[in-house]
CSV table of C-alpha atoms in Angstrom, one decimal:
chain,number,residue,atom,x,y,z
S,500,UNK,CA,-1.9,-9.7,-65.8
S,501,UNK,CA,-0.4,-10.3,-69.3
S,502,UNK,CA,-0.1,-14.0,-68.4
S,503,UNK,CA,0.2,-14.9,-72.1
S,504,UNK,CA,2.7,-12.3,-73.0
S,505,UNK,CA,5.0,-14.9,-74.5
S,506,UNK,CA,2.2,-16.6,-76.2
S,507,UNK,CA,2.2,-14.1,-79.0
S,508,UNK,CA,5.9,-14.3,-79.6
S,509,UNK,CA,6.9,-17.9,-79.1
S,510,UNK,CA,5.5,-21.3,-80.3
S,511,UNK,CA,2.6,-22.7,-78.3
S,512,UNK,CA,3.5,-24.0,-74.8
S,513,UNK,CA,4.5,-27.6,-74.4
S,514,UNK,CA,1.5,-29.9,-74.1
S,515,UNK,CA,-0.9,-27.5,-75.7
S,516,UNK,CA,-1.7,-29.6,-78.7
S,517,UNK,CA,-4.5,-32.2,-78.8
S,518,UNK,CA,-5.0,-33.6,-75.4
S,519,UNK,CA,-3.3,-30.7,-73.6
S,520,UNK,CA,-3.9,-30.1,-70.0
S,521,UNK,CA,-4.8,-33.7,-69.2
S,522,UNK,CA,-1.8,-34.6,-67.2
S,523,UNK,CA,-2.1,-35.0,-63.4
S,524,UNK,CA,-5.7,-35.1,-62.7
S,525,UNK,CA,-7.9,-34.3,-65.7
S,526,UNK,CA,-8.4,-31.4,-68.0
S,527,UNK,CA,-8.8,-28.2,-66.0
S,528,UNK,CA,-9.7,-26.3,-69.2
S,529,UNK,CA,-12.5,-28.5,-70.3
S,530,UNK,CA,-16.2,-28.5,-69.5
S,531,UNK,CA,-15.4,-29.4,-65.8
S,532,UNK,CA,-13.0,-26.4,-65.7
S,533,UNK,CA,-15.8,-24.1,-66.9
S,534,UNK,CA,-18.1,-25.5,-64.2
S,535,UNK,CA,-15.9,-25.2,-61.2
S,536,UNK,CA,-14.4,-21.8,-62.1
S,537,UNK,CA,-17.9,-20.4,-62.6
S,538,UNK,CA,-18.9,-21.9,-59.2
S,539,UNK,CA,-15.8,-20.5,-57.5
S,540,UNK,CA,-16.6,-17.0,-58.9
S,541,UNK,CA,-19.9,-17.2,-57.1
S,542,UNK,CA,-18.1,-16.7,-53.8
S,543,UNK,CA,-16.6,-13.2,-54.5
S,544,UNK,CA,-19.8,-12.3,-56.4
S,545,UNK,CA,-21.8,-13.3,-53.4
S,546,UNK,CA,-19.6,-11.0,-51.3
S,547,UNK,CA,-20.3,-8.1,-53.7
S,548,UNK,CA,-24.0,-8.8,-53.5
S,549,UNK,CA,-24.0,-8.7,-49.7
S,550,UNK,CA,-22.0,-5.5,-49.7
S,551,UNK,CA,-24.4,-3.9,-52.2
S,552,UNK,CA,-27.3,-5.0,-50.0
S,553,UNK,CA,-25.7,-3.3,-47.0
S,554,UNK,CA,-25.7,-0.1,-49.0
S,555,UNK,CA,-29.3,0.3,-48.0
S,556,UNK,CA,-28.0,1.4,-44.5
S,557,UNK,CA,-25.8,4.2,-45.8
S,558,UNK,CA,-26.9,7.7,-44.8
S,559,UNK,CA,-25.3,11.1,-45.5
S,560,UNK,CA,-22.4,12.3,-43.3
S,561,UNK,CA,-19.3,14.5,-43.4
S,562,UNK,CA,-19.0,16.4,-46.7
S,563,UNK,CA,-22.3,15.3,-48.0
S,564,UNK,CA,-24.2,17.4,-45.4
S,565,UNK,CA,-22.9,20.3,-47.5
S,566,UNK,CA,-23.3,18.8,-50.9
S,567,UNK,CA,-27.0,17.9,-50.6
S,568,UNK,CA,-28.5,21.3,-49.9
S,569,UNK,CA,-26.3,22.9,-52.5
S,570,UNK,CA,-27.4,20.4,-55.2
S,571,UNK,CA,-31.0,20.7,-54.0
S,572,UNK,CA,-31.0,24.4,-54.4
S,573,UNK,CA,-28.6,25.0,-57.4
S,574,UNK,CA,-28.4,21.6,-59.1
S,575,UNK,CA,-25.4,19.6,-60.2
S,576,UNK,CA,-24.0,22.6,-62.1
S,577,UNK,CA,-24.0,24.6,-58.8
S,578,UNK,CA,-21.9,21.9,-57.1
S,579,UNK,CA,-19.5,21.8,-60.0
S,580,UNK,CA,-19.1,25.6,-59.8
S,581,UNK,CA,-18.7,25.4,-56.1
S,582,UNK,CA,-15.9,22.8,-56.4
S,583,UNK,CA,-14.1,24.8,-59.1
S,584,UNK,CA,-14.4,28.3,-57.6
S,585,UNK,CA,-14.3,27.6,-53.9
S,586,UNK,CA,-13.7,24.1,-52.6
S,587,UNK,CA,-10.9,22.2,-54.4
S,588,UNK,CA,-11.0,22.8,-58.2
S,589,UNK,CA,-12.0,19.2,-59.0
S,590,UNK,CA,-14.5,19.6,-61.9
S,591,UNK,CA,-14.8,15.9,-62.7
S,592,UNK,CA,-15.2,15.2,-59.0
S,593,UNK,CA,-18.0,17.7,-58.7
S,594,UNK,CA,-19.8,16.2,-61.6
S,595,UNK,CA,-19.7,12.6,-60.2
S,596,UNK,CA,-20.7,13.8,-56.7
S,597,UNK,CA,-23.5,15.8,-58.1
S,598,UNK,CA,-24.9,12.8,-59.9
S,599,UNK,CA,-25.5,10.9,-56.7
S,600,UNK,CA,-26.3,13.9,-54.5
S,601,UNK,CA,-29.2,14.7,-56.9
S,602,UNK,CA,-31.0,11.8,-55.2
S,603,UNK,CA,-30.3,12.7,-51.5
S,604,UNK,CA,-30.5,9.6,-49.3
S,605,UNK,CA,-31.4,7.2,-52.1
S,606,UNK,CA,-28.3,8.3,-54.0
S,607,UNK,CA,-26.2,7.3,-51.1
S,608,UNK,CA,-28.0,4.0,-50.7
S,609,UNK,CA,-27.7,3.0,-54.4
S,610,UNK,CA,-24.1,4.3,-54.8
S,611,UNK,CA,-22.5,1.1,-53.6
S,612,UNK,CA,-24.5,-1.1,-55.9
S,613,UNK,CA,-24.0,1.1,-59.0
S,614,UNK,CA,-20.3,1.8,-58.4
S,615,UNK,CA,-19.6,-1.8,-57.5
S,616,UNK,CA,-21.2,-3.2,-60.7
S,617,UNK,CA,-19.4,-0.5,-62.7
S,618,UNK,CA,-16.0,-1.3,-61.3
S,619,UNK,CA,-16.5,-5.1,-61.6
S,620,UNK,CA,-17.8,-4.7,-65.1
S,621,UNK,CA,-14.8,-2.6,-66.2
S,622,UNK,CA,-12.2,-4.9,-64.6
S,623,UNK,CA,-14.0,-7.9,-66.2
S,624,UNK,CA,-13.8,-6.2,-69.6
S,625,UNK,CA,-10.2,-5.3,-69.0
S,626,UNK,CA,-9.3,-8.9,-68.1
S,627,UNK,CA,-11.1,-10.3,-71.2
S,628,UNK,CA,-9.4,-7.7,-73.5
S,629,UNK,CA,-5.9,-8.5,-72.0
S,630,UNK,CA,-6.4,-12.2,-72.6
S,631,UNK,CA,-7.6,-11.7,-76.2
S,632,UNK,CA,-4.7,-9.4,-77.0
S,633,UNK,CA,-2.3,-12.0,-75.5
S,634,UNK,CA,-3.9,-14.7,-77.7
S,635,UNK,CA,-4.9,-16.7,-74.6
S,636,UNK,CA,-7.9,-19.0,-74.1
S,637,UNK,CA,-9.3,-19.7,-70.6
S,638,UNK,CA,-12.4,-21.5,-69.3
S,639,UNK,CA,-15.4,-19.1,-69.6
S,640,UNK,CA,-15.7,-18.4,-65.9
S,641,UNK,CA,-12.0,-17.5,-65.3
S,642,UNK,CA,-12.1,-13.8,-66.4
S,643,UNK,CA,-15.1,-13.1,-64.2
S,644,UNK,CA,-13.4,-15.0,-61.3
S,645,UNK,CA,-10.2,-12.9,-61.6
S,646,UNK,CA,-12.1,-9.6,-62.0
S,647,UNK,CA,-14.4,-10.4,-59.0
S,648,UNK,CA,-11.4,-11.4,-56.8
S,649,UNK,CA,-9.6,-8.2,-57.8
S,650,UNK,CA,-12.6,-6.1,-57.0
S,651,UNK,CA,-13.3,-7.9,-53.7
S,652,UNK,CA,-9.7,-7.6,-52.4
S,653,UNK,CA,-9.5,-4.0,-53.6
S,654,UNK,CA,-12.7,-2.9,-51.9
S,655,UNK,CA,-12.8,-5.0,-48.7
S,656,UNK,CA,-9.2,-5.7,-47.7
S,657,UNK,CA,-8.7,-2.1,-46.8
S,658,UNK,CA,-8.6,-1.0,-43.1
S,659,UNK,CA,-11.7,1.1,-43.6
S,660,UNK,CA,-14.2,-0.4,-46.1
S,661,UNK,CA,-16.8,2.2,-45.3
S,662,UNK,CA,-14.7,5.1,-46.5
S,663,UNK,CA,-13.4,3.1,-49.4
S,664,UNK,CA,-16.7,1.8,-50.7
S,665,UNK,CA,-19.7,3.2,-49.0
S,666,UNK,CA,-18.7,6.8,-48.6
S,667,UNK,CA,-19.5,8.2,-52.0
S,668,UNK,CA,-17.5,11.4,-51.6
S,669,UNK,CA,-14.3,9.4,-51.0
S,670,UNK,CA,-15.1,6.6,-53.4
S,671,UNK,CA,-15.4,8.8,-56.5
S,672,UNK,CA,-12.0,10.4,-55.8
S,673,UNK,CA,-9.9,7.4,-54.6
S,674,UNK,CA,-11.7,4.1,-55.4
S,675,UNK,CA,-13.7,4.6,-58.6
S,676,UNK,CA,-11.0,6.9,-60.1
S,677,UNK,CA,-8.2,4.3,-60.5
S,678,UNK,CA,-10.6,1.8,-62.0
S,679,UNK,CA,-11.7,4.4,-64.6
S,680,UNK,CA,-8.1,5.1,-65.4
S,681,UNK,CA,-7.5,1.3,-66.0
S,682,UNK,CA,-10.6,1.2,-68.2
S,683,UNK,CA,-9.0,3.8,-70.6
S,684,UNK,CA,-6.7,1.0,-71.8
S,685,UNK,CA,-9.7,-1.2,-73.1
S,686,UNK,CA,-10.0,0.6,-76.4
S,687,UNK,CA,-6.3,0.2,-77.0
S,688,UNK,CA,-6.5,-3.5,-76.3
S,689,UNK,CA,-9.5,-4.0,-78.5
S,690,UNK,CA,-8.2,-1.9,-81.4
S,691,UNK,CA,-8.0,-4.1,-84.5
S,692,UNK,CA,-8.1,-1.7,-87.5
S,693,UNK,CA,-7.1,1.8,-88.4
S,694,UNK,CA,-10.2,3.3,-86.9
S,695,UNK,CA,-9.5,1.6,-83.5
S,696,UNK,CA,-5.9,2.7,-83.6
S,697,UNK,CA,-7.0,6.3,-84.0
S,698,UNK,CA,-9.8,6.1,-81.4
S,699,UNK,CA,-7.6,4.6,-78.6
S,700,UNK,CA,-5.2,7.6,-78.2
S,701,UNK,CA,-8.2,10.0,-78.4
S,702,UNK,CA,-10.0,8.1,-75.6
S,703,UNK,CA,-6.9,8.0,-73.3
S,704,UNK,CA,-6.4,11.7,-74.0
S,705,UNK,CA,-9.9,12.6,-72.9
S,706,UNK,CA,-9.7,10.1,-70.0
S,707,UNK,CA,-6.5,11.8,-68.9
S,708,UNK,CA,-8.1,15.2,-68.9
S,709,UNK,CA,-11.1,13.9,-66.8
S,710,UNK,CA,-8.7,12.1,-64.5
S,711,UNK,CA,-6.7,15.3,-63.9
S,712,UNK,CA,-9.9,17.0,-62.7
S,713,UNK,CA,-11.1,14.0,-60.6
S,714,UNK,CA,-8.2,12.8,-58.5
S,715,UNK,CA,-4.7,14.2,-58.0
S,716,UNK,CA,-3.5,10.9,-56.6
S,717,UNK,CA,-5.0,8.7,-59.4
S,718,UNK,CA,-3.4,11.1,-61.9
S,719,UNK,CA,0.0,10.6,-60.2
S,720,UNK,CA,-0.3,6.8,-60.5
S,721,UNK,CA,-1.4,7.1,-64.2
S,722,UNK,CA,1.6,9.3,-64.9
S,723,UNK,CA,4.1,6.9,-63.3
S,724,UNK,CA,2.7,3.9,-65.1
S,725,UNK,CA,2.5,5.7,-68.5
S,726,UNK,CA,6.0,7.1,-68.0
S,727,UNK,CA,7.2,3.5,-67.4
S,728,UNK,CA,5.7,2.4,-70.7
S,729,UNK,CA,7.4,5.3,-72.5
S,730,UNK,CA,10.8,4.6,-70.9
S,731,UNK,CA,10.7,0.8,-71.2
S,732,UNK,CA,8.7,0.2,-74.4
S,733,UNK,CA,11.9,-1.1,-76.0
S,734,UNK,CA,12.0,-4.0,-73.5
S,735,UNK,CA,8.3,-4.7,-73.6
S,736,UNK,CA,7.0,-4.3,-77.2
S,737,UNK,CA,8.1,-5.5,-80.6
S,738,UNK,CA,9.5,-2.9,-82.9
S,739,UNK,CA,6.4,-2.6,-85.1
S,740,UNK,CA,4.1,-1.4,-82.2
S,741,UNK,CA,6.7,0.3,-80.0
S,742,UNK,CA,6.2,3.8,-81.4
S,743,UNK,CA,2.4,3.4,-81.2
S,744,UNK,CA,2.6,2.3,-77.6
S,745,UNK,CA,4.7,5.3,-76.7
S,746,UNK,CA,2.4,7.7,-78.6
S,747,UNK,CA,-0.6,6.3,-76.8
S,748,UNK,CA,1.1,6.7,-73.4
S,749,UNK,CA,2.2,10.2,-74.2
S,750,UNK,CA,-1.4,11.1,-75.2
S,751,UNK,CA,-2.6,9.9,-71.8
S,752,UNK,CA,0.1,11.8,-70.0
S,753,UNK,CA,-0.8,15.0,-72.0
S,754,UNK,CA,-4.4,14.6,-71.0
S,755,UNK,CA,-3.5,14.2,-67.3
S,756,UNK,CA,-1.3,17.2,-67.6
S,757,UNK,CA,-4.1,19.3,-69.1
S,758,UNK,CA,-6.6,18.2,-66.5
S,759,UNK,CA,-4.1,18.8,-63.6
S,760,UNK,CA,-3.4,22.2,-64.9
S,761,UNK,CA,-7.1,23.0,-64.9
S,762,UNK,CA,-7.3,21.9,-61.4
S,763,UNK,CA,-4.2,23.5,-59.8
S,764,UNK,CA,-4.9,26.9,-61.4
S,765,UNK,CA,-8.5,27.0,-60.3
S,766,UNK,CA,-9.7,29.4,-57.5
S,767,UNK,CA,-10.9,26.4,-55.5
S,768,UNK,CA,-7.5,24.7,-55.5
S,769,UNK,CA,-5.9,27.9,-54.3
S,770,UNK,CA,-8.5,28.2,-51.6
S,771,UNK,CA,-7.8,24.7,-50.5
S,772,UNK,CA,-4.1,25.1,-50.3
S,773,UNK,CA,-4.5,28.2,-48.3
S,774,UNK,CA,-7.0,26.6,-46.0
S,775,UNK,CA,-4.6,23.8,-45.2
S,776,UNK,CA,-1.5,26.0,-45.2
S,777,UNK,CA,-0.1,24.2,-48.2
S,778,UNK,CA,0.7,27.5,-49.9
S,779,UNK,CA,3.4,28.3,-47.4
S,780,UNK,CA,4.7,24.8,-46.9
S,781,UNK,CA,6.3,23.2,-49.9
S,782,UNK,CA,5.7,19.5,-50.3
S,783,UNK,CA,9.2,19.2,-51.8
S,784,UNK,CA,10.9,20.6,-48.6
S,785,UNK,CA,13.3,18.1,-47.1
S,786,UNK,CA,11.4,17.8,-43.9
S,787,UNK,CA,8.1,17.2,-45.8
S,788,UNK,CA,9.7,14.6,-48.0
S,789,UNK,CA,11.2,12.8,-45.0
S,790,UNK,CA,8.0,12.9,-43.0
S,791,UNK,CA,6.2,11.6,-46.1
S,792,UNK,CA,8.6,8.7,-46.4
S,793,UNK,CA,8.1,7.8,-42.8
S,794,UNK,CA,4.4,7.8,-43.2
S,795,UNK,CA,4.6,5.8,-46.4
S,796,UNK,CA,6.7,3.1,-44.7
S,797,UNK,CA,4.0,2.7,-42.0
S,798,UNK,CA,1.4,2.5,-44.7
S,799,UNK,CA,3.4,-0.2,-46.5
S,800,UNK,CA,3.6,-2.1,-43.2
S,801,UNK,CA,-0.1,-2.2,-43.0
S,802,UNK,CA,-0.6,-3.2,-46.7
S,803,UNK,CA,2.1,-5.9,-46.7
S,804,UNK,CA,0.8,-7.5,-43.6
S,805,UNK,CA,-2.8,-7.7,-44.7
S,806,UNK,CA,-3.1,-11.4,-45.6
S,807,UNK,CA,-6.3,-11.1,-47.6
S,808,UNK,CA,-4.2,-9.7,-50.5
S,809,UNK,CA,-3.0,-13.2,-51.0
S,810,UNK,CA,-6.3,-13.9,-52.7
S,811,UNK,CA,-5.2,-11.7,-55.6
S,812,UNK,CA,-2.1,-13.9,-56.0
S,813,UNK,CA,-4.2,-17.0,-55.9
S,814,UNK,CA,-6.6,-15.7,-58.6
S,815,UNK,CA,-3.5,-15.0,-60.7
S,816,UNK,CA,-2.1,-18.5,-60.2
S,817,UNK,CA,-5.4,-19.9,-61.4
S,818,UNK,CA,-5.3,-17.7,-64.4
S,819,UNK,CA,-1.8,-18.9,-65.3
S,820,UNK,CA,-2.6,-22.5,-64.7
S,821,UNK,CA,-5.8,-22.5,-66.8
S,822,UNK,CA,-4.6,-20.3,-69.7
S,823,UNK,CA,-3.6,-21.8,-73.1
S,824,UNK,CA,-2.9,-20.5,-76.5
S,825,UNK,CA,-6.1,-19.7,-78.3
S,826,UNK,CA,-6.6,-21.7,-81.6
S,827,UNK,CA,-6.3,-19.3,-84.5
S,828,UNK,CA,-4.6,-16.5,-82.4
S,829,UNK,CA,-3.0,-13.9,-84.6
S,830,UNK,CA,0.6,-14.6,-85.4
S,831,UNK,CA,1.6,-10.9,-85.6
S,832,UNK,CA,3.7,-10.2,-82.5
S,833,UNK,CA,3.0,-7.3,-80.1
S,834,UNK,CA,4.9,-8.2,-76.9
S,835,UNK,CA,8.5,-9.4,-76.6
S,836,UNK,CA,9.1,-12.8,-75.1
S,837,UNK,CA,7.8,-13.0,-71.6
S,838,UNK,CA,10.3,-12.0,-68.9
S,839,UNK,CA,8.4,-12.4,-65.6
S,840,UNK,CA,11.2,-11.0,-63.4
S,841,UNK,CA,11.5,-7.9,-65.5
S,842,UNK,CA,7.8,-7.3,-65.7
S,843,UNK,CA,7.2,-7.9,-62.0
S,844,UNK,CA,10.1,-5.7,-61.1
S,845,UNK,CA,8.8,-2.8,-63.2
S,846,UNK,CA,5.3,-3.3,-61.7
S,847,UNK,CA,6.7,-3.2,-58.2
S,848,UNK,CA,8.8,-0.1,-58.9
S,849,UNK,CA,5.7,1.6,-60.4
S,850,UNK,CA,3.7,0.8,-57.2
S,851,UNK,CA,6.4,1.9,-54.8
S,852,UNK,CA,7.2,5.1,-56.6
S,853,UNK,CA,3.5,6.1,-57.2
S,854,UNK,CA,2.6,5.3,-53.6
S,855,UNK,CA,5.3,7.5,-52.2
S,856,UNK,CA,4.5,10.3,-54.6
S,857,UNK,CA,0.8,10.1,-53.6
S,858,UNK,CA,1.9,10.3,-49.9
S,859,UNK,CA,4.1,13.3,-50.7
S,860,UNK,CA,1.2,15.3,-52.3
S,861,UNK,CA,-1.3,14.4,-49.6
S,862,UNK,CA,1.1,15.1,-46.6
S,863,UNK,CA,0.7,18.9,-46.7
S,864,UNK,CA,-3.1,18.4,-46.2
S,865,UNK,CA,-3.2,15.5,-43.8
S,866,UNK,CA,0.2,15.8,-42.0
S,867,UNK,CA,0.9,12.7,-39.8
S,868,UNK,CA,-2.8,11.7,-40.3
S,869,UNK,CA,-1.8,10.5,-43.8
S,870,UNK,CA,-1.1,7.2,-42.2
S,871,UNK,CA,-4.7,6.8,-41.0
S,872,UNK,CA,-6.4,8.4,-44.1
S,873,UNK,CA,-6.8,5.0,-45.7
S,874,UNK,CA,-9.1,6.2,-48.4
S,875,UNK,CA,-6.2,8.0,-50.1
S,876,UNK,CA,-4.3,4.7,-50.4
S,877,UNK,CA,-6.7,3.3,-52.8
S,878,UNK,CA,-5.4,5.2,-55.8
S,879,UNK,CA,-2.2,3.1,-55.8
S,880,UNK,CA,-3.6,0.0,-54.0
S,881,UNK,CA,-5.4,-1.0,-57.2
S,882,UNK,CA,-2.0,-1.1,-58.9
S,883,UNK,CA,-0.7,-3.3,-56.0
S,884,UNK,CA,-3.6,-5.7,-56.4
S,885,UNK,CA,-3.1,-5.9,-60.2
S,886,UNK,CA,0.7,-6.5,-59.6
S,887,UNK,CA,-0.1,-9.4,-57.3
S,888,UNK,CA,-2.5,-11.0,-59.9
S,889,UNK,CA,0.2,-10.6,-62.5
S,890,UNK,CA,2.8,-12.2,-60.2
S,891,UNK,CA,0.5,-15.1,-59.5
S,892,UNK,CA,-0.2,-15.5,-63.2
S,893,UNK,CA,3.5,-15.8,-64.0
S,894,UNK,CA,3.8,-18.3,-61.2
S,895,UNK,CA,0.9,-20.4,-62.5
S,896,UNK,CA,2.3,-20.2,-66.0
S,897,UNK,CA,5.7,-21.4,-64.8
S,898,UNK,CA,4.1,-24.4,-63.1
S,899,UNK,CA,2.1,-25.2,-66.2
S,900,UNK,CA,5.1,-25.1,-68.5
S,901,UNK,CA,7.1,-27.4,-66.2
S,902,UNK,CA,4.7,-30.2,-67.2
S,903,UNK,CA,3.5,-32.9,-64.8
S,904,UNK,CA,0.4,-32.5,-62.7
S,905,UNK,CA,-0.9,-29.1,-61.8
S,906,UNK,CA,-4.0,-30.4,-60.0
S,907,UNK,CA,-2.6,-29.8,-56.5
S,908,UNK,CA,-1.6,-26.2,-57.3
S,909,UNK,CA,-5.1,-25.6,-58.8
S,910,UNK,CA,-6.8,-26.9,-55.7
S,911,UNK,CA,-4.6,-24.9,-53.4
S,912,UNK,CA,-5.1,-21.6,-55.3
S,913,UNK,CA,-8.9,-22.2,-55.5
S,914,UNK,CA,-9.0,-22.9,-51.7
S,915,UNK,CA,-7.0,-19.7,-51.0
S,916,UNK,CA,-9.5,-17.7,-53.1
S,917,UNK,CA,-12.3,-19.2,-51.0
S,918,UNK,CA,-10.6,-18.6,-47.7
S,919,UNK,CA,-9.9,-15.0,-48.7
S,920,UNK,CA,-13.5,-14.3,-49.5
S,921,UNK,CA,-14.5,-15.8,-46.1
S,922,UNK,CA,-11.8,-13.7,-44.4
S,923,UNK,CA,-13.3,-10.6,-46.0
S,924,UNK,CA,-16.9,-11.5,-45.2
S,925,UNK,CA,-16.5,-11.4,-41.4
S,926,UNK,CA,-15.4,-7.7,-41.1
S,927,UNK,CA,-18.0,-6.8,-43.7
S,928,UNK,CA,-20.7,-8.4,-41.5
S,929,UNK,CA,-19.5,-6.4,-38.5
S,930,UNK,CA,-19.5,-3.2,-40.5
S,931,UNK,CA,-23.0,-4.0,-41.8
S,932,UNK,CA,-24.2,-4.2,-38.2
S,933,UNK,CA,-22.7,-0.8,-37.3
S,934,UNK,CA,-24.2,0.7,-40.4
S,935,UNK,CA,-27.6,-0.7,-39.6
S,936,UNK,CA,-27.5,0.7,-36.0
S,937,UNK,CA,-26.4,4.1,-37.4
S,938,UNK,CA,-29.2,4.1,-40.0
S,939,UNK,CA,-31.8,3.5,-37.4
S,940,UNK,CA,-30.6,6.3,-35.2
S,941,UNK,CA,-30.2,8.7,-38.2
S,942,UNK,CA,-33.7,8.0,-39.5
S,943,UNK,CA,-35.2,8.5,-36.1
S,944,UNK,CA,-33.5,11.9,-35.7
S,945,UNK,CA,-34.2,12.8,-39.3
S,946,UNK,CA,-38.0,12.3,-38.8
S,947,UNK,CA,-37.9,14.2,-35.5
S,948,UNK,CA,-36.1,17.2,-37.1
S,949,UNK,CA,-38.5,17.3,-40.1
S,950,UNK,CA,-41.5,17.2,-37.8
S,951,UNK,CA,-40.2,20.1,-35.7
S,952,UNK,CA,-39.3,22.1,-38.8
S,953,UNK,CA,-42.9,21.6,-40.1
S,954,UNK,CA,-44.1,23.0,-36.8
S,955,UNK,CA,-42.1,26.2,-37.4
S,956,UNK,CA,-38.9,25.5,-35.4
S,957,UNK,CA,-35.8,27.5,-36.5
S,958,UNK,CA,-33.2,26.2,-34.0
S,959,UNK,CA,-32.9,22.6,-33.0
S,960,UNK,CA,-30.4,20.2,-31.4
S,961,UNK,CA,-28.5,17.7,-33.4
S,962,UNK,CA,-26.7,14.7,-31.9
S,963,UNK,CA,-23.8,13.4,-34.0
S,964,UNK,CA,-24.3,9.8,-35.2
S,965,UNK,CA,-21.2,8.4,-36.8
S,966,UNK,CA,-19.8,5.2,-38.2
S,967,UNK,CA,-16.3,4.1,-39.1
S,968,UNK,CA,-14.7,7.3,-37.9
S,969,UNK,CA,-16.9,9.5,-40.2
S,970,UNK,CA,-17.0,13.2,-39.3
S,971,UNK,CA,-20.3,14.5,-37.9
S,972,UNK,CA,-21.2,18.0,-36.5
S,973,UNK,CA,-20.0,18.4,-32.9
S,974,UNK,CA,-17.9,15.2,-33.0
S,975,UNK,CA,-14.8,14.8,-30.8
S,976,UNK,CA,-16.8,15.8,-27.7
S,977,UNK,CA,-18.2,18.9,-29.4
S,978,UNK,CA,-14.8,20.4,-30.3
S,979,UNK,CA,-15.5,20.1,-34.1
S,980,UNK,CA,-18.7,21.9,-35.0
S,981,UNK,CA,-18.2,21.4,-38.8
S,982,UNK,CA,-20.5,20.9,-40.7
S,983,UNK,CA,-23.3,22.1,-38.4
S,984,UNK,CA,-24.0,25.0,-40.8
S,985,UNK,CA,-24.7,22.5,-43.6
S,986,UNK,CA,-26.9,20.4,-41.4
S,987,UNK,CA,-29.0,23.5,-40.7
S,988,UNK,CA,-29.2,24.2,-44.4
S,989,UNK,CA,-30.3,20.6,-45.1
S,990,UNK,CA,-33.2,20.9,-42.7
S,991,UNK,CA,-34.0,24.5,-43.5
S,992,UNK,CA,-33.0,25.7,-40.0
S,993,UNK,CA,-31.3,28.8,-38.9
S,994,UNK,CA,-29.0,26.9,-36.6
S,995,UNK,CA,-28.4,23.5,-35.0
S,996,UNK,CA,-27.0,23.1,-31.6
S,997,UNK,CA,-25.2,20.2,-30.0
S,998,UNK,CA,-27.6,17.5,-28.9
S,999,UNK,CA,-26.8,15.2,-26.0
S,1000,UNK,CA,-29.4,12.5,-26.7
S,1001,UNK,CA,-31.4,11.2,-29.6
S,1002,UNK,CA,-35.0,12.2,-29.8
């Protein structure tokens, strides 16, 4: 997304003096530019608002049946201890899960709104910080437009939006985690004095530790990206900041290593590996690596043929077309002259490598089902979306520097953003209908169970009510009783049996 990488190392772009940007159909960076970009941003923002509204139909399912009674009885600390000692070792994950599980059903309903606003806000702040560091000026609505398009494509272009966005247990591990990792770069981009330059490595170190205890996959992506900065700093940064960039990256890698060590040495992590047979099957065995590669190729087929990701490219093109060198931008250089092919190639390599490594570490747990465990893709899908935005920005910048009219390209990119949002809205509407139906059934059964418990019942039937392939007790025609024990605990019952009809 460093569309203005060259703007801090070379003279201002041609035509960026007085009267710049007026060729071929008006000034897209003037007051009219601010108006139409802000209006265009309303489309993805409206999609986010609709998605947040649908969050009112989210109800507990799958793992949350077990989280809720534990947090109710032992508090957030009890869940963190359970994660570390028994379940998976993810301390950071347990903390975030406990924060929403503290408010049972309401926590699930508000999770989409809170997490969506947080992710959008962080990506917006990251976009603004990148543009300022690159010395670029854009119409006021552009950073919000770019951030909202990134968030919309990231959350809603996935094959299973429910597990990506609405299922809190998966979202904190695989959707929120990579956004938090990106946010760790904001202090670095905003550092202007000695205090800021000292704070940035400390922040990324602590963020790395937290990330290591939150998500193994997001940690892998962070390590790949930071390793790339260390290895290729000589081709990205000027000499005066090269050592600092490497030091910042090494601090982040050290933090991830510490957090990952805390996770993998925990009793919970050992229990999880034993439960899935991962202790006896090495993920580095040739057959496992080959199977992971086959699964990853199938995942890439799905990702690369999802047309809505073109919206990220379109947002990047608009960014490149509308950016200009900011008056009074610092003359001190940070980045070497812009080389789009090199930067795009490095980004593509980081995406492909991190995606494959994420598949390798998840294959021992999911096996062939790694191809359908879409929620685990999100850790590297954010990197893919950011790469597409950056590629689009380089393309838009190239069109702008060629001179001549850019009005047609601007209109086409804006139209593609709009079409993408509309393409994402239709499946979201269908998902909202399914969620509403499930919520009605869940609420009816919930009331009935609570009424029977109040009358003294100890054993009651429970009929599974699922949405988007979510696990429920007695799902798969009753062959999967998990988590029936947790449902019984949630309702203060001794046991639940498989129900054949709703009350």
